[in-house]
Amino acid sequence: MVDRELHRGLEGIAVAETRLSSIDGERGELVIGGFPVEGLATRATYEESVFLLLNDRLPTAAELDSFCTELTGYRTLSEEVEQVLRRAARENVDAMDALRMGVAAANLGVDTTEPTEAREYAKRLVSVIPTIVATYWRYRSGDAPVEPREDLGHAANYLYMLSDDEPDPAAVRGLETYLNTVVDHGLNASTFVARSITSSESDLVSAVTGAVGSLKGPLHGGAPGPVLEMLLTVYESGDPEGYLQETLDAGERLMGFGHRVYRTRDPRATVLSGAAERFYADAGDEAFFDFVEGFEARAVSRLAEHKPDRPLETNVEFYTAVLLYGVGIPRELFTATFAVSRVGGWVAHCLEQMADNRIVRPLSVYVGDRDRTWTPVDEREATNSPKASTE
Ligand code: COA
């Protein structure tokens, strides 16, 4: 029997089996490739996390070495992509739009006389995205792009390509923790898009291009920028209570709080707050971090008074903003840096979908008319009714 019940946003509907990550929203637990996020994020390199997702196990030292060498080989951009990014930067195109353009051309320069394995594209995409983002940013800042360096790991090389400075080890560790923490998170919107595109037996470049478009939206990957603005504004004004009161009284949402799935503090917020605390302590800037922690506590308690029936706790974006700001990622690149990480999850989901595929084809519930009478075009009256629209 066909189920015609409407499930808006597919909420509560399971559409795929996965070994990649598992979320328990009630208990506030996230498992990535079999590891609780707390254990993986602070210990692994990003390359290890991606190997884990692609192979369902951690690499040996030799495997990791050859995996890193392979990834390093895919870091450079074709001249054509570089030109697109230069033009995008010159026209002030948003970073996520520039990334979409760069990713869409990621199969330029691939020898198509030989069939290319999806796994190779997976590694290419993981490797090239940081170069696309950094190249765009260098042009956007009026600087020349910085060539990737083979002697640096994934996270360190990204920081290096952005700044042209020798990366600070504390910043590299902070960024790496972030990249590991958000690499995969169940069937979120962009991951679903990637799997959905893959399900028609399309290719990984198409799937990741679509996923970038999905991640761009403010309901998905766009929150950490506004979180940072909020924190800097309140830090400067020195009046957190006033800000919280005004915002909630105005019926506005506090950025960085609340989640569709978690009813507890987002476990990723806990990992990232630990990483941020260490980073700011090393950098000798405890004052900002102390302010952030104090603000979080006040906000959670004000939200509990504001919505006593609905747990509204800190989500991942709150400490993403704090950590990325600390390690020197420009605010304009927060969402693109999310993509630098999440591409590991996207491509692993695509490969999982390919291994056990069924084309994604949900139903829609038709709520339109069924008995309209056709009128020739010159007899139709103008009307503003959307029903009369031909679109
Ligand atoms: N600040 C204030 N109130 C909030 C809130 C927040 N951050 N998040 C949810 N609420 C309130 C809503 O206004 C709603 O109240 P209402 O029932 O009176 O309308 C109630 O809590 C339930 O919200 P709902 O929109 O149903 O929750 P959701 O599960 O659909 O939304 C988010 C989840 C993340 C979209 C939402 O919490 C939010 O907008 N947070 C702020 C943006 C953010 O941090 N996004 C990053 C997410 S990782």
PDB file of C-alpha atoms in Angstrom, residues 23-288:
ATOM      1  CA  ILE A  23      23.494  10.266  16.457  1.00  0.00           C
ATOM      2  CA  ASP A  24      21.572   9.787  19.698  1.00  0.00           C
ATOM      3  CA  GLY A  25      19.738  13.059  20.179  1.00  0.00           C
ATOM      4  CA  GLU A  26      18.279  12.206  23.583  1.00  0.00           C
ATOM      5  CA  ARG A  27      21.579  11.158  25.137  1.00  0.00           C
ATOM      6  CA  GLY A  28      23.700  13.643  23.198  1.00  0.00           C
ATOM      7  CA  GLU A  29      25.986  11.037  21.649  1.00  0.00           C
ATOM      8  CA  LEU A  30      27.727  11.005  18.283  1.00  0.00           C
ATOM      9  CA  VAL A  31      29.694   8.023  16.972  1.00  0.00           C
ATOM     10  CA  ILE A  32      31.851   8.429  13.849  1.00  0.00           C
ATOM     11  CA  GLY A  33      33.080   5.259  12.150  1.00  0.00           C
ATOM     12  CA  GLY A  34      32.660   3.361  15.411  1.00  0.00           C
ATOM     13  CA  PHE A  35      34.418   5.932  17.641  1.00  0.00           C
ATOM     14  CA  PRO A  36      32.690   8.319  20.046  1.00  0.00           C
ATOM     15  CA  VAL A  37      33.432  11.771  18.619  1.00  0.00           C
ATOM     16  CA  GLU A  38      35.228  12.817  21.828  1.00  0.00           C
ATOM     17  CA  GLY A  39      37.853  10.084  21.335  1.00  0.00           C
ATOM     18  CA  LEU A  40      38.353  10.543  17.608  1.00  0.00           C
ATOM     19  CA  ALA A  41      38.341  14.303  17.159  1.00  0.00           C
ATOM     20  CA  THR A  42      41.239  15.294  19.362  1.00  0.00           C
ATOM     21  CA  ARG A  43      43.513  12.365  18.469  1.00  0.00           C
ATOM     22  CA  ALA A  44      43.133  11.692  14.749  1.00  0.00           C
ATOM     23  CA  THR A  45      44.556  13.600  11.848  1.00  0.00           C
ATOM     24  CA  TYR A  46      41.927  14.581   9.301  1.00  0.00           C
ATOM     25  CA  GLU A  47      43.505  12.138   6.846  1.00  0.00           C
ATOM     26  CA  GLU A  48      42.953   9.319   9.383  1.00  0.00           C
ATOM     27  CA  SER A  49      39.303  10.314   9.780  1.00  0.00           C
ATOM     28  CA  VAL A  50      38.767  10.239   6.026  1.00  0.00           C
ATOM     29  CA  PHE A  51      40.551   6.889   5.680  1.00  0.00           C
ATOM     30  CA  LEU A  52      38.310   5.567   8.461  1.00  0.00           C
ATOM     31  CA  LEU A  53      35.170   6.706   6.646  1.00  0.00           C
ATOM     32  CA  LEU A  54      36.316   5.351   3.282  1.00  0.00           C
ATOM     33  CA  ASN A  55      37.548   1.992   4.625  1.00  0.00           C
ATOM     34  CA  ASP A  56      35.570   1.385   7.837  1.00  0.00           C
ATOM     35  CA  ARG A  57      38.798   0.991   9.839  1.00  0.00           C
ATOM     36  CA  LEU A  58      41.840   2.992  10.878  1.00  0.00           C
ATOM     37  CA  PRO A  59      44.919   2.792   8.630  1.00  0.00           C
ATOM     38  CA  THR A  60      48.220   1.182   9.583  1.00  0.00           C
ATOM     39  CA  ALA A  61      51.223   3.522   9.538  1.00  0.00           C
ATOM     40  CA  ALA A  62      52.178   2.364   6.021  1.00  0.00           C
ATOM     41  CA  GLU A  63      48.616   2.710   4.721  1.00  0.00           C
ATOM     42  CA  LEU A  64      48.319   6.186   6.187  1.00  0.00           C
ATOM     43  CA  ASP A  65      51.573   7.188   4.595  1.00  0.00           C
ATOM     44  CA  SER A  66      50.511   6.104   1.128  1.00  0.00           C
ATOM     45  CA  PHE A  67      46.997   7.568   1.607  1.00  0.00           C
ATOM     46  CA  CYS A  68      48.510  10.958   2.529  1.00  0.00           C
ATOM     47  CA  THR A  69      50.842  10.817  -0.487  1.00  0.00           C
ATOM     48  CA  GLU A  70      47.886  10.098  -2.751  1.00  0.00           C
ATOM     49  CA  LEU A  71      45.869  12.975  -1.273  1.00  0.00           C
ATOM     50  CA  THR A  72      48.795  15.378  -1.581  1.00  0.00           C
ATOM     51  CA  GLY A  73      49.030  14.546  -5.283  1.00  0.00           C
ATOM     52  CA  TYR A  74      45.501  15.826  -5.884  1.00  0.00           C
ATOM     53  CA  ARG A  75      45.890  19.227  -4.245  1.00  0.00           C
ATOM     54  CA  THR A  76      46.703  21.421  -7.228  1.00  0.00           C
ATOM     55  CA  LEU A  77      44.143  23.266  -9.355  1.00  0.00           C
ATOM     56  CA  SER A  78      43.956  23.447 -13.112  1.00  0.00           C
ATOM     57  CA  GLU A  79      44.662  26.850 -14.591  1.00  0.00           C
ATOM     58  CA  GLU A  80      41.048  27.107 -15.763  1.00  0.00           C
ATOM     59  CA  VAL A  81      39.672  26.625 -12.237  1.00  0.00           C
ATOM     60  CA  GLU A  82      42.113  29.189 -10.921  1.00  0.00           C
ATOM     61  CA  GLN A  83      40.810  31.650 -13.511  1.00  0.00           C
ATOM     62  CA  VAL A  84      37.214  31.000 -12.484  1.00  0.00           C
ATOM     63  CA  LEU A  85      38.144  31.639  -8.849  1.00  0.00           C
ATOM     64  CA  ARG A  86      39.993  34.834  -9.747  1.00  0.00           C
ATOM     65  CA  ARG A  87      36.933  36.101 -11.588  1.00  0.00           C
ATOM     66  CA  ALA A  88      34.612  35.022  -8.745  1.00  0.00           C
ATOM     67  CA  ALA A  89      36.760  36.899  -6.233  1.00  0.00           C
ATOM     68  CA  ARG A  90      36.914  39.979  -8.441  1.00  0.00           C
ATOM     69  CA  GLU A  91      33.121  40.022  -8.678  1.00  0.00           C
ATOM     70  CA  ASN A  92      32.744  39.537  -4.914  1.00  0.00           C
ATOM     71  CA  VAL A  93      31.007  36.217  -5.389  1.00  0.00           C
ATOM     72  CA  ASP A  94      30.265  34.547  -2.047  1.00  0.00           C
ATOM     73  CA  ALA A  95      32.812  31.928  -0.928  1.00  0.00           C
ATOM     74  CA  MET A  96      30.294  29.079  -1.153  1.00  0.00           C
ATOM     75  CA  ASP A  97      29.325  30.040  -4.709  1.00  0.00           C
ATOM     76  CA  ALA A  98      32.992  30.178  -5.669  1.00  0.00           C
ATOM     77  CA  LEU A  99      33.492  26.772  -4.056  1.00  0.00           C
ATOM     78  CA  ARG A 100      30.550  25.347  -6.009  1.00  0.00           C
ATOM     79  CA  MET A 101      32.060  26.643  -9.257  1.00  0.00           C
ATOM     80  CA  GLY A 102      35.465  25.191  -8.402  1.00  0.00           C
ATOM     81  CA  VAL A 103      34.085  21.821  -7.346  1.00  0.00           C
ATOM     82  CA  ALA A 104      31.932  21.565 -10.467  1.00  0.00           C
ATOM     83  CA  ALA A 105      35.108  21.687 -12.556  1.00  0.00           C
ATOM     84  CA  ALA A 106      37.014  19.175 -10.424  1.00  0.00           C
ATOM     85  CA  ASN A 107      37.022  16.601 -13.218  1.00  0.00           C
ATOM     86  CA  LEU A 108      38.887  18.939 -15.567  1.00  0.00           C
ATOM     87  CA  GLY A 109      42.283  17.475 -16.267  1.00  0.00           C
ATOM     88  CA  VAL A 110      41.216  13.916 -15.447  1.00  0.00           C
ATOM     89  CA  ASP A 111      42.109  11.490 -18.224  1.00  0.00           C
ATOM     90  CA  THR A 112      38.687  10.272 -19.337  1.00  0.00           C
ATOM     91  CA  THR A 113      40.066   7.785 -21.856  1.00  0.00           C
ATOM     92  CA  GLU A 114      40.459   5.458 -18.857  1.00  0.00           C
ATOM     93  CA  PRO A 115      37.485   4.835 -16.596  1.00  0.00           C
ATOM     94  CA  THR A 116      38.125   6.689 -13.335  1.00  0.00           C
ATOM     95  CA  GLU A 117      37.122   4.942 -10.167  1.00  0.00           C
ATOM     96  CA  ALA A 118      34.677   6.692  -7.867  1.00  0.00           C
ATOM     97  CA  ARG A 119      37.163   6.201  -5.017  1.00  0.00           C
ATOM     98  CA  GLU A 120      39.749   8.213  -6.902  1.00  0.00           C
ATOM     99  CA  TYR A 121      37.277  11.060  -7.327  1.00  0.00           C
ATOM    100  CA  ALA A 122      36.509  10.796  -3.610  1.00  0.00           C
ATOM    101  CA  LYS A 123      40.161  11.458  -2.780  1.00  0.00           C
ATOM    102  CA  ARG A 124      40.491  14.185  -5.424  1.00  0.00           C
ATOM    103  CA  LEU A 125      37.508  16.057  -4.015  1.00  0.00           C
ATOM    104  CA  VAL A 126      38.706  15.814  -0.401  1.00  0.00           C
ATOM    105  CA  SER A 127      42.124  17.106  -1.467  1.00  0.00           C
ATOM    106  CA  VAL A 128      41.203  19.879  -3.810  1.00  0.00           C
ATOM    107  CA  ILE A 129      38.503  21.660  -1.805  1.00  0.00           C
ATOM    108  CA  PRO A 130      40.938  23.398   0.603  1.00  0.00           C
ATOM    109  CA  THR A 131      42.943  24.637  -2.398  1.00  0.00           C
ATOM    110  CA  ILE A 132      39.789  25.999  -4.047  1.00  0.00           C
ATOM    111  CA  VAL A 133      38.758  27.861  -0.884  1.00  0.00           C
ATOM    112  CA  ALA A 134      42.228  29.208  -0.175  1.00  0.00           C
ATOM    113  CA  THR A 135      42.848  30.278  -3.793  1.00  0.00           C
ATOM    114  CA  TYR A 136      39.530  32.121  -3.876  1.00  0.00           C
ATOM    115  CA  TRP A 137      40.368  33.799  -0.573  1.00  0.00           C
ATOM    116  CA  ARG A 138      43.820  34.902  -1.668  1.00  0.00           C
ATOM    117  CA  TYR A 139      42.346  36.518  -4.786  1.00  0.00           C
ATOM    118  CA  ARG A 140      39.544  38.029  -2.751  1.00  0.00           C
ATOM    119  CA  SER A 141      42.130  39.594  -0.415  1.00  0.00           C
ATOM    120  CA  GLY A 142      44.107  40.979  -3.351  1.00  0.00           C
ATOM    121  CA  ASP A 143      46.962  38.503  -2.838  1.00  0.00           C
ATOM    122  CA  ALA A 144      48.538  35.901  -5.102  1.00  0.00           C
ATOM    123  CA  PRO A 145      47.457  32.286  -4.472  1.00  0.00           C
ATOM    124  CA  VAL A 146      49.821  30.131  -2.430  1.00  0.00           C
ATOM    125  CA  GLU A 147      50.833  26.787  -3.947  1.00  0.00           C
ATOM    126  CA  PRO A 148      50.062  23.775  -1.714  1.00  0.00           C
ATOM    127  CA  ARG A 149      53.041  22.300   0.123  1.00  0.00           C
ATOM    128  CA  GLU A 150      53.691  18.565  -0.036  1.00  0.00           C
ATOM    129  CA  ASP A 151      55.410  18.434   3.339  1.00  0.00           C
ATOM    130  CA  LEU A 152      52.349  19.663   5.238  1.00  0.00           C
ATOM    131  CA  GLY A 153      49.334  17.653   6.394  1.00  0.00           C
ATOM    132  CA  HIS A 154      45.826  18.496   5.231  1.00  0.00           C
ATOM    133  CA  ALA A 155      44.909  20.951   8.021  1.00  0.00           C
ATOM    134  CA  ALA A 156      48.332  22.623   8.173  1.00  0.00           C
ATOM    135  CA  ASN A 157      48.431  23.045   4.395  1.00  0.00           C
ATOM    136  CA  TYR A 158      44.985  24.698   4.391  1.00  0.00           C
ATOM    137  CA  LEU A 159      46.120  27.263   6.984  1.00  0.00           C
ATOM    138  CA  TYR A 160      49.357  27.787   5.061  1.00  0.00           C
ATOM    139  CA  MET A 161      47.579  28.347   1.720  1.00  0.00           C
ATOM    140  CA  LEU A 162      45.244  30.886   3.359  1.00  0.00           C
ATOM    141  CA  SER A 163      47.915  32.972   5.040  1.00  0.00           C
ATOM    142  CA  ASP A 164      51.243  32.214   3.307  1.00  0.00           C
ATOM    143  CA  ASP A 165      52.691  31.895   6.831  1.00  0.00           C
ATOM    144  CA  GLU A 166      54.256  28.892   8.512  1.00  0.00           C
ATOM    145  CA  PRO A 167      51.270  27.310  10.286  1.00  0.00           C
ATOM    146  CA  ASP A 168      51.225  27.517  14.087  1.00  0.00           C
ATOM    147  CA  PRO A 169      51.030  23.974  15.557  1.00  0.00           C
ATOM    148  CA  ALA A 170      48.350  24.993  18.105  1.00  0.00           C
ATOM    149  CA  ALA A 171      46.198  26.424  15.301  1.00  0.00           C
ATOM    150  CA  VAL A 172      46.734  23.271  13.221  1.00  0.00           C
ATOM    151  CA  ARG A 173      45.624  21.060  16.140  1.00  0.00           C
ATOM    152  CA  GLY A 174      42.586  23.298  16.764  1.00  0.00           C
ATOM    153  CA  LEU A 175      41.565  23.221  13.108  1.00  0.00           C
ATOM    154  CA  GLU A 176      42.187  19.483  12.839  1.00  0.00           C
ATOM    155  CA  THR A 177      39.929  18.854  15.848  1.00  0.00           C
ATOM    156  CA  TYR A 178      37.227  20.894  14.147  1.00  0.00           C
ATOM    157  CA  LEU A 179      37.642  19.036  10.826  1.00  0.00           C
ATOM    158  CA  ASN A 180      37.349  15.661  12.594  1.00  0.00           C
ATOM    159  CA  THR A 181      34.384  16.744  14.696  1.00  0.00           C
ATOM    160  CA  VAL A 182      32.139  17.783  11.830  1.00  0.00           C
ATOM    161  CA  VAL A 183      33.317  15.321   9.153  1.00  0.00           C
ATOM    162  CA  ASP A 184      30.066  13.351   9.254  1.00  0.00           C
ATOM    163  CA  HIS A 185      26.707  13.719  10.968  1.00  0.00           C
ATOM    164  CA  GLY A 186      24.086  11.270   9.796  1.00  0.00           C
ATOM    165  CA  LEU A 187      21.730  12.100   6.997  1.00  0.00           C
ATOM    166  CA  ASN A 188      21.813  15.898   7.194  1.00  0.00           C
ATOM    167  CA  ALA A 189      20.500  17.931   4.241  1.00  0.00           C
ATOM    168  CA  SER A 190      23.715  18.131   2.192  1.00  0.00           C
ATOM    169  CA  THR A 191      24.607  14.475   2.776  1.00  0.00           C
ATOM    170  CA  PHE A 192      21.125  13.465   1.700  1.00  0.00           C
ATOM    171  CA  VAL A 193      21.556  15.571  -1.457  1.00  0.00           C
ATOM    172  CA  ALA A 194      24.875  13.843  -2.193  1.00  0.00           C
ATOM    173  CA  ARG A 195      23.345  10.382  -1.722  1.00  0.00           C
ATOM    174  CA  SER A 196      20.289  11.343  -3.713  1.00  0.00           C
ATOM    175  CA  ILE A 197      22.365  12.513  -6.706  1.00  0.00           C
ATOM    176  CA  THR A 198      24.493   9.367  -6.468  1.00  0.00           C
ATOM    177  CA  SER A 199      21.379   7.204  -6.442  1.00  0.00           C
ATOM    178  CA  SER A 200      20.648   7.995 -10.094  1.00  0.00           C
ATOM    179  CA  GLU A 201      24.093   6.518 -10.884  1.00  0.00           C
ATOM    180  CA  SER A 202      25.450  10.011 -11.426  1.00  0.00           C
ATOM    181  CA  ASP A 203      29.054  10.831 -10.456  1.00  0.00           C
ATOM    182  CA  LEU A 204      30.813  12.101  -7.334  1.00  0.00           C
ATOM    183  CA  VAL A 205      31.677  15.519  -8.766  1.00  0.00           C
ATOM    184  CA  SER A 206      27.974  16.135  -9.412  1.00  0.00           C
ATOM    185  CA  ALA A 207      27.044  14.809  -5.969  1.00  0.00           C
ATOM    186  CA  VAL A 208      29.527  17.024  -4.128  1.00  0.00           C
ATOM    187  CA  THR A 209      28.613  20.061  -6.238  1.00  0.00           C
ATOM    188  CA  GLY A 210      24.988  19.591  -5.169  1.00  0.00           C
ATOM    189  CA  ALA A 211      25.998  19.063  -1.556  1.00  0.00           C
ATOM    190  CA  VAL A 212      27.942  22.346  -1.523  1.00  0.00           C
ATOM    191  CA  GLY A 213      24.788  24.110  -2.738  1.00  0.00           C
ATOM    192  CA  SER A 214      22.799  22.551   0.089  1.00  0.00           C
ATOM    193  CA  LEU A 215      25.368  23.354   2.779  1.00  0.00           C
ATOM    194  CA  LYS A 216      25.381  27.015   1.751  1.00  0.00           C
ATOM    195  CA  GLY A 217      21.888  27.642   3.139  1.00  0.00           C
ATOM    196  CA  PRO A 218      21.616  29.467   6.482  1.00  0.00           C
ATOM    197  CA  LEU A 219      19.567  26.653   7.997  1.00  0.00           C
ATOM    198  CA  HIS A 220      22.426  24.218   7.426  1.00  0.00           C
ATOM    199  CA  GLY A 221      25.990  25.531   7.254  1.00  0.00           C
ATOM    200  CA  GLY A 222      25.497  29.254   7.593  1.00  0.00           C
ATOM    201  CA  ALA A 223      25.153  29.784  11.376  1.00  0.00           C
ATOM    202  CA  PRO A 224      28.713  30.239  12.727  1.00  0.00           C
ATOM    203  CA  GLY A 225      29.242  33.623  11.034  1.00  0.00           C
ATOM    204  CA  PRO A 226      26.250  35.189  12.848  1.00  0.00           C
ATOM    205  CA  VAL A 227      27.364  33.490  16.105  1.00  0.00           C
ATOM    206  CA  LEU A 228      30.731  35.227  15.859  1.00  0.00           C
ATOM    207  CA  GLU A 229      29.107  38.582  15.140  1.00  0.00           C
ATOM    208  CA  MET A 230      26.871  38.132  18.186  1.00  0.00           C
ATOM    209  CA  LEU A 231      29.795  37.229  20.453  1.00  0.00           C
ATOM    210  CA  LEU A 232      32.021  40.083  19.285  1.00  0.00           C
ATOM    211  CA  THR A 233      29.173  42.580  19.658  1.00  0.00           C
ATOM    212  CA  VAL A 234      28.372  41.451  23.197  1.00  0.00           C
ATOM    213  CA  TYR A 235      32.059  41.213  24.162  1.00  0.00           C
ATOM    214  CA  GLU A 236      32.473  44.815  23.137  1.00  0.00           C
ATOM    215  CA  SER A 237      29.258  46.070  24.734  1.00  0.00           C
ATOM    216  CA  GLY A 238      29.946  44.174  27.978  1.00  0.00           C
ATOM    217  CA  ASP A 239      26.210  43.686  28.507  1.00  0.00           C
ATOM    218  CA  PRO A 240      25.315  40.022  27.901  1.00  0.00           C
ATOM    219  CA  GLU A 241      22.131  40.148  29.990  1.00  0.00           C
ATOM    220  CA  GLY A 242      20.857  43.155  28.046  1.00  0.00           C
ATOM    221  CA  TYR A 243      21.553  41.411  24.736  1.00  0.00           C
ATOM    222  CA  LEU A 244      19.869  38.173  25.794  1.00  0.00           C
ATOM    223  CA  GLN A 245      16.805  39.965  27.090  1.00  0.00           C
ATOM    224  CA  GLU A 246      16.429  42.173  24.029  1.00  0.00           C
ATOM    225  CA  THR A 247      16.896  39.296  21.592  1.00  0.00           C
ATOM    226  CA  LEU A 248      14.469  36.921  23.273  1.00  0.00           C
ATOM    227  CA  ASP A 249      11.903  39.664  24.002  1.00  0.00           C
ATOM    228  CA  ALA A 250      11.984  40.532  20.293  1.00  0.00           C
ATOM    229  CA  GLY A 251      11.086  36.891  19.514  1.00  0.00           C
ATOM    230  CA  GLU A 252      14.432  36.332  17.784  1.00  0.00           C
ATOM    231  CA  ARG A 253      16.514  33.178  18.018  1.00  0.00           C
ATOM    232  CA  LEU A 254      19.827  33.022  19.764  1.00  0.00           C
ATOM    233  CA  MET A 255      22.356  31.807  17.249  1.00  0.00           C
ATOM    234  CA  GLY A 256      24.306  28.722  18.299  1.00  0.00           C
ATOM    235  CA  PHE A 257      21.540  27.257  20.468  1.00  0.00           C
ATOM    236  CA  GLY A 258      18.860  24.662  19.792  1.00  0.00           C
ATOM    237  CA  HIS A 259      18.968  21.636  17.510  1.00  0.00           C
ATOM    238  CA  ARG A 260      16.538  19.536  15.495  1.00  0.00           C
ATOM    239  CA  VAL A 261      17.913  16.251  16.840  1.00  0.00           C
ATOM    240  CA  TYR A 262      19.796  16.931  20.106  1.00  0.00           C
ATOM    241  CA  ARG A 263      17.841  17.553  23.278  1.00  0.00           C
ATOM    242  CA  THR A 264      21.082  17.936  25.238  1.00  0.00           C
ATOM    243  CA  ARG A 265      24.214  19.975  24.658  1.00  0.00           C
ATOM    244  CA  ASP A 266      25.460  18.976  21.218  1.00  0.00           C
ATOM    245  CA  PRO A 267      28.391  16.584  21.854  1.00  0.00           C
ATOM    246  CA  ARG A 268      30.335  18.398  19.141  1.00  0.00           C
ATOM    247  CA  ALA A 269      29.971  21.642  21.133  1.00  0.00           C
ATOM    248  CA  THR A 270      31.645  19.874  24.067  1.00  0.00           C
ATOM    249  CA  VAL A 271      34.561  18.686  21.921  1.00  0.00           C
ATOM    250  CA  LEU A 272      35.001  22.078  20.282  1.00  0.00           C
ATOM    251  CA  SER A 273      34.743  24.019  23.539  1.00  0.00           C
ATOM    252  CA  GLY A 274      37.576  21.865  24.961  1.00  0.00           C
ATOM    253  CA  ALA A 275      39.666  22.495  21.841  1.00  0.00           C
ATOM    254  CA  ALA A 276      38.910  26.226  21.945  1.00  0.00           C
ATOM    255  CA  GLU A 277      39.772  26.440  25.647  1.00  0.00           C
ATOM    256  CA  ARG A 278      43.160  24.828  25.002  1.00  0.00           C
ATOM    257  CA  PHE A 279      43.794  27.038  21.998  1.00  0.00           C
ATOM    258  CA  TYR A 280      42.945  30.325  23.743  1.00  0.00           C
ATOM    259  CA  ALA A 281      44.949  29.300  26.828  1.00  0.00           C
ATOM    260  CA  ASP A 282      48.020  28.560  24.667  1.00  0.00           C
ATOM    261  CA  ALA A 283      47.539  31.852  22.876  1.00  0.00           C
ATOM    262  CA  GLY A 284      47.324  33.681  26.237  1.00  0.00           C
ATOM    263  CA  ASP A 285      43.850  35.021  25.391  1.00  0.00           C
ATOM    264  CA  GLU A 286      41.823  33.474  28.197  1.00  0.00           C
ATOM    265  CA  ALA A 287      39.745  36.650  28.588  1.00  0.00           C
ATOM    266  CA  PHE A 288      37.758  36.092  25.392  1.00  0.00           C
TER     267      PHE A 288
END
